[in-house]
């Protein structure tokens, strides 16, 4: 049974308008008790905007607009009413209170979207896309989430599930009607189709790095010896004077963090203390912190002063970032480029830059995007969270095992067990067979009113 819930769906605070939503079996009746219009609400029909007075305890608290939705053609799949009231804090509160007094219950976090999932209006990955869309901080992230909301990821996984279903069905025929010593299905053909599926699942799993980076941001750390221009670059990327810059070596002592939009990327960006041997206790703690941040980084921007030959301290930095995803930034090119060639011997990606004037920033952003934002991926159905990623990697492992069993000429029913596990993992991505607890956790992360 789904009772009738109500909540303010716009952010708290003052705005020109606020949207209050009601959903559930009694939604229309509850609204009828509160909204005074020129005729009974159902005469307006679904999807028609009408003007109304909102009443609470015999008093009109707002002059508003509203629209009815009839089940199943609504966001939640239930009867719904949306009220567009004036966005003052007291007005909004009064409209909500009137609905609660008229029989609705205050909605829990994410309850509207949860109902949409439970009524089959959205699959679980599409519901997650609603959360991703609300949290997206770049247009790239919004595009990705919107396309998942419109089913891009679901269609992609549905296609893969179909391959599994067909393979399972073929094996079932074989198990049910065994012919003497021979399979009724072509093992070679099945193996090649499953190997292809394996490749597609692996590509889907690989895209997770991009999905997460786009929505949560790439953990990016600026490092280098003191005075090379890390904080100058940090400020350029932040587009404001977030860090102190001086000609004094050892200016930055602590690790500074900002969330930054850079081109099509979102960065969780850290500026760090210059790495060097020092007797200064505070600076030395800062250096420890820098090394720690390097350890956690997904992308390192190792900054060097290109106008002078590399120093022993620079070489220590090069050793510290060895084998990590790293772009070398050859800074201070306005003063010279003597270190440029040597940097090219240690790094695949070297970007000449003048952080002080901003020359080279576009090239640097392009280099960063090259690593993290492959062209044309945002609308292809991308994994965006660990739950989805785990589902796909589990399915992938099952398919790999099934292929190995087929290759080893093992019994068809053993292959089929793996394929069924793989199918379960993959359909779980859309929410099939997912436990109440997991579903609850997903929606608990939403805000009230969503
Ligand atoms: N000429 C020139 N000077 C620069 C450039 N980038 C930074 N500087 C100067 O270099 C000095 C050090 O810059 P910072 O950005 O503080 O360097 P840092 O690497 O953060 O230094 P620490 O915090 O001490 O480790 C300042 O005087 C900057 O103005 C550049 O591209 N060209
Ligand atoms: Mg600094």
Coordinates of C-alpha atoms in Angstrom, one line a residue, residues 1-444:
X1 CA 0.0 0.0 0.0
X2 CA 1.3 3.4 -0.9
X3 CA -0.1 6.2 1.3
X4 CA -0.2 9.8 0.1
X5 CA 3.0 11.8 0.6
X6 CA 3.8 15.5 0.1
X7 CA 7.0 17.5 0.1
X8 CA 8.5 20.7 -1.1
X9 CA 10.6 19.8 -4.2
X10 CA 12.5 23.0 -4.6
X11 CA 15.4 24.1 -2.3
X12 CA 14.7 25.7 1.0
X13 CA 14.9 29.5 1.0
X14 CA 13.3 32.3 -0.9
X15 CA 12.6 32.0 -4.7
X16 CA 10.1 33.4 -7.1
X17 CA 8.2 30.1 -7.1
X18 CA 8.4 26.8 -5.1
X19 CA 7.1 23.4 -6.2
X20 CA 5.2 21.3 -3.7
X21 CA 4.4 17.8 -4.8
X22 CA 1.7 15.3 -3.6
X23 CA 1.7 11.7 -4.6
X24 CA -0.4 8.6 -3.8
X25 CA -3.8 7.2 -4.0
X26 CA -5.4 10.1 -2.2
X27 CA -3.3 12.8 -3.9
X28 CA -6.2 14.3 -5.9
X29 CA -8.6 14.2 -2.9
X30 CA -6.0 15.8 -0.6
X31 CA -5.4 18.6 -3.1
X32 CA -9.1 19.1 -3.5
X33 CA -9.4 19.8 0.2
X34 CA -6.7 22.5 0.0
X35 CA -7.0 24.1 -3.4
X36 CA -9.8 26.4 -4.1
X37 CA -10.4 26.6 -7.9
X38 CA -13.3 27.7 -10.0
X39 CA -14.5 24.1 -10.6
X40 CA -13.8 20.6 -9.1
X41 CA -10.1 19.7 -9.8
X42 CA -10.8 16.6 -11.9
X43 CA -12.7 18.7 -14.4
X44 CA -9.4 20.4 -15.3
X45 CA -8.1 17.0 -16.4
X46 CA -4.6 15.7 -16.2
X47 CA -1.7 17.8 -17.4
X48 CA -3.6 21.1 -17.5
X49 CA -2.2 24.0 -15.5
X50 CA -4.9 25.9 -13.5
X51 CA -5.0 28.8 -11.1
X52 CA -6.1 28.2 -7.6
X53 CA -6.2 29.6 -4.0
X54 CA -4.3 27.5 -1.4
X55 CA -6.3 27.4 1.8
X56 CA -5.2 26.5 5.3
X57 CA -7.7 26.7 8.2
X58 CA -10.2 28.8 6.2
X59 CA -7.5 31.3 5.3
X60 CA -6.0 31.8 1.8
X61 CA -2.3 31.4 2.2
X62 CA -1.4 31.8 -1.5
X63 CA -2.6 32.4 -5.0
X64 CA -0.9 29.6 -7.0
X65 CA -0.9 27.4 -10.1
X66 CA -1.3 23.6 -10.0
X67 CA -1.5 20.6 -12.3
X68 CA -2.9 17.2 -11.8
X69 CA -1.3 14.0 -13.0
X70 CA -3.2 10.7 -13.3
X71 CA -1.7 7.3 -12.6
X72 CA 0.3 5.8 -14.3
X73 CA 1.2 8.9 -16.3
X74 CA 3.2 10.8 -13.6
X75 CA 6.7 10.9 -12.2
X76 CA 5.9 8.4 -9.5
X77 CA 3.4 6.4 -11.5
X78 CA 0.7 7.3 -8.9
X79 CA -1.9 10.1 -8.9
X80 CA 0.0 13.3 -8.3
X81 CA -0.5 17.0 -8.0
X82 CA 2.2 19.6 -8.4
X83 CA 1.5 23.0 -6.9
X84 CA 3.6 26.0 -8.1
X85 CA 3.3 28.4 -5.2
X86 CA 5.1 31.7 -4.4
X87 CA 8.6 30.8 -3.1
X88 CA 8.6 32.6 0.2
X89 CA 9.8 30.5 3.1
X90 CA 6.5 31.0 5.1
X91 CA 4.2 30.5 2.0
X92 CA 5.9 27.3 1.0
X93 CA 5.8 26.0 4.6
X94 CA 2.1 26.9 4.8
X95 CA 1.2 25.1 1.5
X96 CA 3.0 22.0 2.7
X97 CA 1.4 22.1 6.1
X98 CA -2.1 22.5 4.6
X99 CA -1.5 19.4 2.5
X100 CA -0.3 17.5 5.6
X101 CA -3.3 18.6 7.6
X102 CA -5.5 17.5 4.7
X103 CA -4.3 13.9 4.9
X104 CA -0.8 13.6 3.3
X105 CA 2.3 12.4 5.1
X106 CA 5.6 14.2 4.8
X107 CA 7.7 12.4 2.2
X108 CA 11.0 10.8 3.2
X109 CA 14.3 11.5 1.4
X110 CA 14.0 10.3 -2.2
X111 CA 10.6 8.8 -1.7
X112 CA 9.1 10.2 -4.9
X113 CA 11.9 8.7 -7.0
X114 CA 11.7 5.5 -4.9
X115 CA 8.1 5.2 -5.8
X116 CA 8.9 5.8 -9.5
X117 CA 11.3 2.8 -9.2
X118 CA 8.8 0.6 -7.3
X119 CA 6.1 1.4 -9.9
X120 CA 8.4 0.6 -12.8
X121 CA 8.6 4.1 -14.1
X122 CA 12.4 4.1 -13.7
X123 CA 14.9 1.3 -13.4
X124 CA 17.4 1.6 -10.5
X125 CA 20.2 2.9 -12.7
X126 CA 17.8 5.5 -14.1
X127 CA 16.8 6.5 -10.6
X128 CA 20.5 6.8 -9.7
X129 CA 20.8 9.0 -12.8
X130 CA 18.3 11.4 -11.2
X131 CA 20.7 11.8 -8.2
X132 CA 23.7 12.1 -10.6
X133 CA 21.9 14.8 -12.6
X134 CA 21.1 16.8 -9.4
X135 CA 24.7 16.6 -8.3
X136 CA 26.4 17.2 -11.6
X137 CA 28.7 20.2 -11.6
X138 CA 29.7 20.3 -15.2
X139 CA 27.8 20.2 -18.4
X140 CA 29.6 17.1 -19.3
X141 CA 28.4 15.5 -16.1
X142 CA 24.8 16.7 -16.6
X143 CA 24.9 15.3 -20.2
X144 CA 26.1 12.0 -19.0
X145 CA 23.5 11.8 -16.2
X146 CA 20.6 13.0 -18.5
X147 CA 21.4 10.4 -21.0
X148 CA 21.5 7.7 -18.4
X149 CA 18.2 9.0 -17.1
X150 CA 16.8 8.6 -20.6
X151 CA 17.9 5.0 -20.6
X152 CA 21.3 5.0 -22.3
X153 CA 22.9 2.8 -19.7
X154 CA 19.9 0.5 -19.4
X155 CA 19.7 0.0 -23.2
X156 CA 23.3 -0.9 -23.3
X157 CA 23.1 -3.4 -20.5
X158 CA 19.8 -4.8 -21.8
X159 CA 21.5 -5.6 -25.1
X160 CA 24.2 -7.5 -23.2
X161 CA 21.7 -9.3 -21.1
X162 CA 20.0 -10.4 -24.2
X163 CA 23.1 -12.1 -25.4
X164 CA 23.3 -13.9 -22.1
X165 CA 19.7 -14.9 -22.2
X166 CA 20.1 -16.4 -25.7
X167 CA 23.1 -18.4 -24.7
X168 CA 21.4 -19.7 -21.6
X169 CA 18.3 -20.7 -23.7
X170 CA 20.5 -22.5 -26.2
X171 CA 22.2 -24.5 -23.4
X172 CA 18.8 -25.3 -21.8
X173 CA 17.6 -26.9 -25.0
X174 CA 20.8 -29.0 -24.9
X175 CA 20.3 -30.0 -21.3
X176 CA 16.6 -30.8 -21.8
X177 CA 17.1 -32.7 -25.1
X178 CA 20.6 -34.2 -24.9
X179 CA 21.8 -36.0 -28.0
X180 CA 24.2 -38.8 -27.7
X181 CA 27.5 -37.3 -26.6
X182 CA 27.1 -34.1 -28.7
X183 CA 25.9 -30.6 -27.9
X184 CA 22.9 -29.3 -29.8
X185 CA 24.5 -25.9 -29.9
X186 CA 27.6 -24.9 -31.7
X187 CA 30.3 -24.5 -29.0
X188 CA 32.6 -22.5 -31.2
X189 CA 29.8 -20.1 -32.2
X190 CA 28.8 -19.6 -28.6
X191 CA 32.3 -19.1 -27.4
X192 CA 32.9 -16.4 -30.0
X193 CA 29.6 -14.6 -29.1
X194 CA 30.6 -14.8 -25.4
X195 CA 34.1 -13.5 -26.1
X196 CA 32.6 -10.6 -27.9
X197 CA 30.3 -10.0 -24.9
X198 CA 33.3 -10.2 -22.6
X199 CA 34.9 -7.4 -24.6
X200 CA 31.8 -5.3 -24.4
X201 CA 31.4 -5.8 -20.6
X202 CA 35.1 -4.9 -20.2
X203 CA 34.6 -1.7 -22.2
X204 CA 31.6 -0.8 -20.1
X205 CA 33.5 -1.4 -16.9
X206 CA 36.4 0.7 -18.2
X207 CA 34.1 3.6 -18.7
X208 CA 33.5 3.8 -15.0
X209 CA 36.7 5.8 -14.5
X210 CA 35.3 8.4 -16.8
X211 CA 31.8 8.4 -15.3
X212 CA 33.1 8.8 -11.8
X213 CA 35.7 11.4 -12.8
X214 CA 33.0 13.4 -14.6
X215 CA 30.5 13.4 -11.8
X216 CA 32.7 13.3 -8.6
X217 CA 35.8 14.9 -10.1
X218 CA 39.3 13.7 -10.8
X219 CA 41.5 13.8 -7.7
X220 CA 44.3 16.0 -9.0
X221 CA 47.4 16.9 -7.1
X222 CA 49.9 19.7 -7.8
X223 CA 53.3 18.8 -6.6
X224 CA 56.9 19.9 -7.1
X225 CA 59.8 21.4 -5.3
X226 CA 59.3 24.8 -3.6
X227 CA 58.9 27.9 -5.7
X228 CA 58.2 26.3 -9.1
X229 CA 54.8 27.9 -9.4
X230 CA 52.4 25.2 -8.0
X231 CA 50.2 27.8 -6.2
X232 CA 50.2 30.1 -9.2
X233 CA 48.8 27.3 -11.3
X234 CA 46.4 26.3 -8.5
X235 CA 45.0 29.9 -8.6
X236 CA 44.8 29.9 -12.4
X237 CA 42.7 26.6 -12.3
X238 CA 40.6 28.0 -9.4
X239 CA 40.2 31.3 -11.2
X240 CA 40.7 33.2 -7.9
X241 CA 43.5 33.8 -5.4
X242 CA 42.9 30.7 -3.4
X243 CA 46.5 30.2 -2.4
X244 CA 49.2 32.6 -1.2
X245 CA 51.9 33.1 -3.9
X246 CA 55.2 34.7 -2.9
X247 CA 58.8 34.6 -4.2
X248 CA 59.8 32.9 -1.0
X249 CA 60.5 29.2 -1.3
X250 CA 58.3 27.3 1.1
X251 CA 55.2 29.5 1.0
X252 CA 52.6 26.8 1.0
X253 CA 52.8 24.7 4.1
X254 CA 49.5 22.9 4.1
X255 CA 47.5 21.0 1.4
X256 CA 44.8 23.2 0.0
X257 CA 41.7 21.8 -1.7
X258 CA 39.2 23.3 -4.1
X259 CA 36.5 21.7 -6.4
X260 CA 37.2 23.1 -9.8
X261 CA 35.7 23.0 -13.2
X262 CA 38.4 22.8 -15.8
X263 CA 37.3 22.6 -19.4
X264 CA 35.0 19.6 -19.6
X265 CA 36.4 18.2 -16.5
X266 CA 35.6 18.4 -12.8
X267 CA 38.7 18.4 -10.6
X268 CA 39.1 17.7 -6.9
X269 CA 42.3 19.8 -6.9
X270 CA 45.0 20.0 -4.3
X271 CA 47.8 22.4 -4.0
X272 CA 50.7 21.1 -1.8
X273 CA 53.8 22.2 0.0
X274 CA 57.0 22.1 -2.1
X275 CA 58.9 18.9 -1.6
X276 CA 62.4 19.3 -0.2
X277 CA 64.5 18.3 2.8
X278 CA 64.0 20.8 5.5
X279 CA 64.7 21.2 9.2
X280 CA 61.6 23.4 9.7
X281 CA 59.1 21.3 11.6
X282 CA 56.0 22.8 10.0
X283 CA 57.3 22.7 6.5
X284 CA 58.4 19.1 7.0
X285 CA 54.9 18.1 8.1
X286 CA 53.7 19.8 5.0
X287 CA 56.1 17.8 2.8
X288 CA 54.8 14.6 4.4
X289 CA 51.3 15.7 3.5
X290 CA 52.4 16.4 -0.1
X291 CA 53.8 12.9 -0.4
X292 CA 50.6 11.5 1.1
X293 CA 48.5 13.4 -1.5
X294 CA 50.6 12.2 -4.3
X295 CA 49.9 8.6 -3.1
X296 CA 46.1 9.3 -3.3
X297 CA 46.1 11.2 -6.6
X298 CA 44.3 10.0 -9.7
X299 CA 46.2 12.7 -11.7
X300 CA 49.4 14.4 -10.8
X301 CA 50.5 17.7 -12.2
X302 CA 54.2 17.7 -11.4
X303 CA 55.4 21.3 -11.7
X304 CA 58.9 22.3 -12.6
X305 CA 60.7 25.6 -13.2
X306 CA 61.7 25.1 -16.9
X307 CA 63.8 28.2 -16.9
X308 CA 66.6 26.6 -15.0
X309 CA 68.2 23.1 -15.2
X310 CA 66.5 20.4 -13.1
X311 CA 67.8 20.2 -9.6
X312 CA 68.3 17.3 -7.2
X313 CA 65.0 18.3 -5.6
X314 CA 63.3 18.1 -9.0
X315 CA 64.7 14.6 -9.5
X316 CA 63.3 13.5 -6.1
X317 CA 59.9 14.7 -7.3
X318 CA 60.3 12.7 -10.5
X319 CA 61.1 9.6 -8.5
X320 CA 58.1 10.2 -6.2
X321 CA 55.7 10.3 -9.2
X322 CA 57.2 7.5 -11.2
X323 CA 54.7 5.1 -12.6
X324 CA 51.8 7.3 -11.7
X325 CA 49.3 9.1 -14.0
X326 CA 51.2 12.3 -14.4
X327 CA 51.6 15.4 -16.6
X328 CA 54.8 17.4 -16.2
X329 CA 54.2 21.1 -16.2
X330 CA 57.3 23.0 -17.5
X331 CA 56.5 26.3 -15.8
X332 CA 58.0 29.8 -16.1
X333 CA 58.6 29.4 -19.9
X334 CA 58.6 33.2 -20.1
X335 CA 62.0 33.0 -18.4
X336 CA 63.4 30.2 -20.4
X337 CA 63.0 26.5 -21.4
X338 CA 66.3 24.9 -20.5
X339 CA 64.7 22.0 -18.5
X340 CA 62.1 21.2 -21.2
X341 CA 64.1 18.5 -23.1
X342 CA 65.2 16.7 -19.9
X343 CA 61.6 16.6 -18.7
X344 CA 60.6 15.0 -22.0
X345 CA 63.0 12.1 -21.2
X346 CA 61.2 11.4 -17.9
X347 CA 57.5 12.1 -18.8
X348 CA 55.2 11.1 -21.7
X349 CA 53.2 14.3 -21.3
X350 CA 55.0 17.6 -20.8
X351 CA 53.2 20.9 -21.0
X352 CA 55.1 24.2 -21.3
X353 CA 53.3 26.8 -19.3
X354 CA 53.6 30.3 -17.9
X355 CA 51.3 30.2 -14.9
X356 CA 51.9 33.9 -14.2
X357 CA 50.5 35.0 -17.6
X358 CA 48.3 32.0 -18.3
X359 CA 50.0 31.0 -21.5
X360 CA 49.7 27.3 -22.1
X361 CA 46.6 26.8 -19.9
X362 CA 44.5 25.6 -22.9
X363 CA 47.1 23.1 -23.9
X364 CA 47.3 21.8 -20.4
X365 CA 43.5 21.4 -20.1
X366 CA 43.5 19.6 -23.5
X367 CA 46.2 17.2 -22.2
X368 CA 44.2 16.6 -19.0
X369 CA 41.0 16.0 -21.0
X370 CA 42.8 13.6 -23.3
X371 CA 43.4 11.3 -20.3
X372 CA 40.0 11.6 -18.6
X373 CA 37.3 12.8 -21.1
X374 CA 37.3 10.6 -24.2
X375 CA 35.4 12.3 -26.9
X376 CA 31.7 11.5 -27.4
X377 CA 31.3 9.2 -24.4
X378 CA 28.8 11.2 -22.3
X379 CA 25.7 9.9 -24.0
X380 CA 26.8 6.3 -24.6
X381 CA 25.6 4.8 -21.3
X382 CA 28.3 5.2 -18.7
X383 CA 28.6 3.6 -15.2
X384 CA 28.7 6.2 -12.5
X385 CA 28.8 4.5 -9.2
X386 CA 30.4 1.5 -7.4
X387 CA 27.2 -0.5 -7.3
X388 CA 26.9 -0.4 -11.1
X389 CA 30.6 -1.0 -11.6
X390 CA 30.5 -4.1 -9.3
X391 CA 27.5 -5.4 -11.1
X392 CA 29.3 -5.2 -14.4
X393 CA 32.6 -6.6 -13.2
X394 CA 30.8 -9.5 -11.5
X395 CA 28.9 -10.2 -14.8
X396 CA 32.3 -10.0 -16.6
X397 CA 33.9 -12.5 -14.3
X398 CA 31.0 -14.9 -14.8
X399 CA 31.3 -14.6 -18.6
X400 CA 35.0 -15.2 -18.5
X401 CA 34.6 -18.3 -16.4
X402 CA 31.9 -19.5 -18.8
X403 CA 34.2 -19.0 -21.7
X404 CA 37.0 -20.9 -20.0
X405 CA 34.6 -23.8 -19.2
X406 CA 33.5 -23.9 -22.8
X407 CA 37.0 -23.9 -24.1
X408 CA 37.9 -26.7 -21.7
X409 CA 35.0 -28.7 -23.1
X410 CA 33.2 -28.8 -19.8
X411 CA 29.6 -29.8 -19.2
X412 CA 27.0 -27.5 -20.6
X413 CA 25.2 -27.1 -17.3
X414 CA 28.3 -25.8 -15.6
X415 CA 28.6 -23.1 -18.3
X416 CA 24.9 -22.3 -17.8
X417 CA 25.4 -21.8 -14.1
X418 CA 28.0 -19.1 -14.8
X419 CA 25.9 -17.5 -17.4
X420 CA 22.9 -17.3 -15.1
X421 CA 25.0 -15.7 -12.4
X422 CA 26.2 -13.2 -14.9
X423 CA 22.7 -12.4 -16.1
X424 CA 21.6 -11.9 -12.5
X425 CA 24.5 -9.5 -11.9
X426 CA 23.7 -7.5 -15.0
X427 CA 19.9 -7.3 -14.5
X428 CA 20.6 -6.3 -10.9
X429 CA 22.0 -3.1 -12.3
X430 CA 18.5 -2.1 -13.3
X431 CA 17.2 -3.1 -9.9
X432 CA 15.9 -6.6 -10.6
X433 CA 16.5 -8.8 -7.5
X434 CA 18.2 -6.0 -5.6
X435 CA 17.5 -6.2 -1.9
X436 CA 15.3 -3.7 0.0
X437 CA 18.3 -2.6 2.0
X438 CA 20.3 -1.7 -1.1
X439 CA 17.4 0.1 -2.6
X440 CA 16.8 1.9 0.7
X441 CA 20.4 3.0 0.9
X442 CA 20.3 4.5 -2.6
X443 CA 17.3 6.6 -2.0
X444 CA 18.4 7.7 1.5

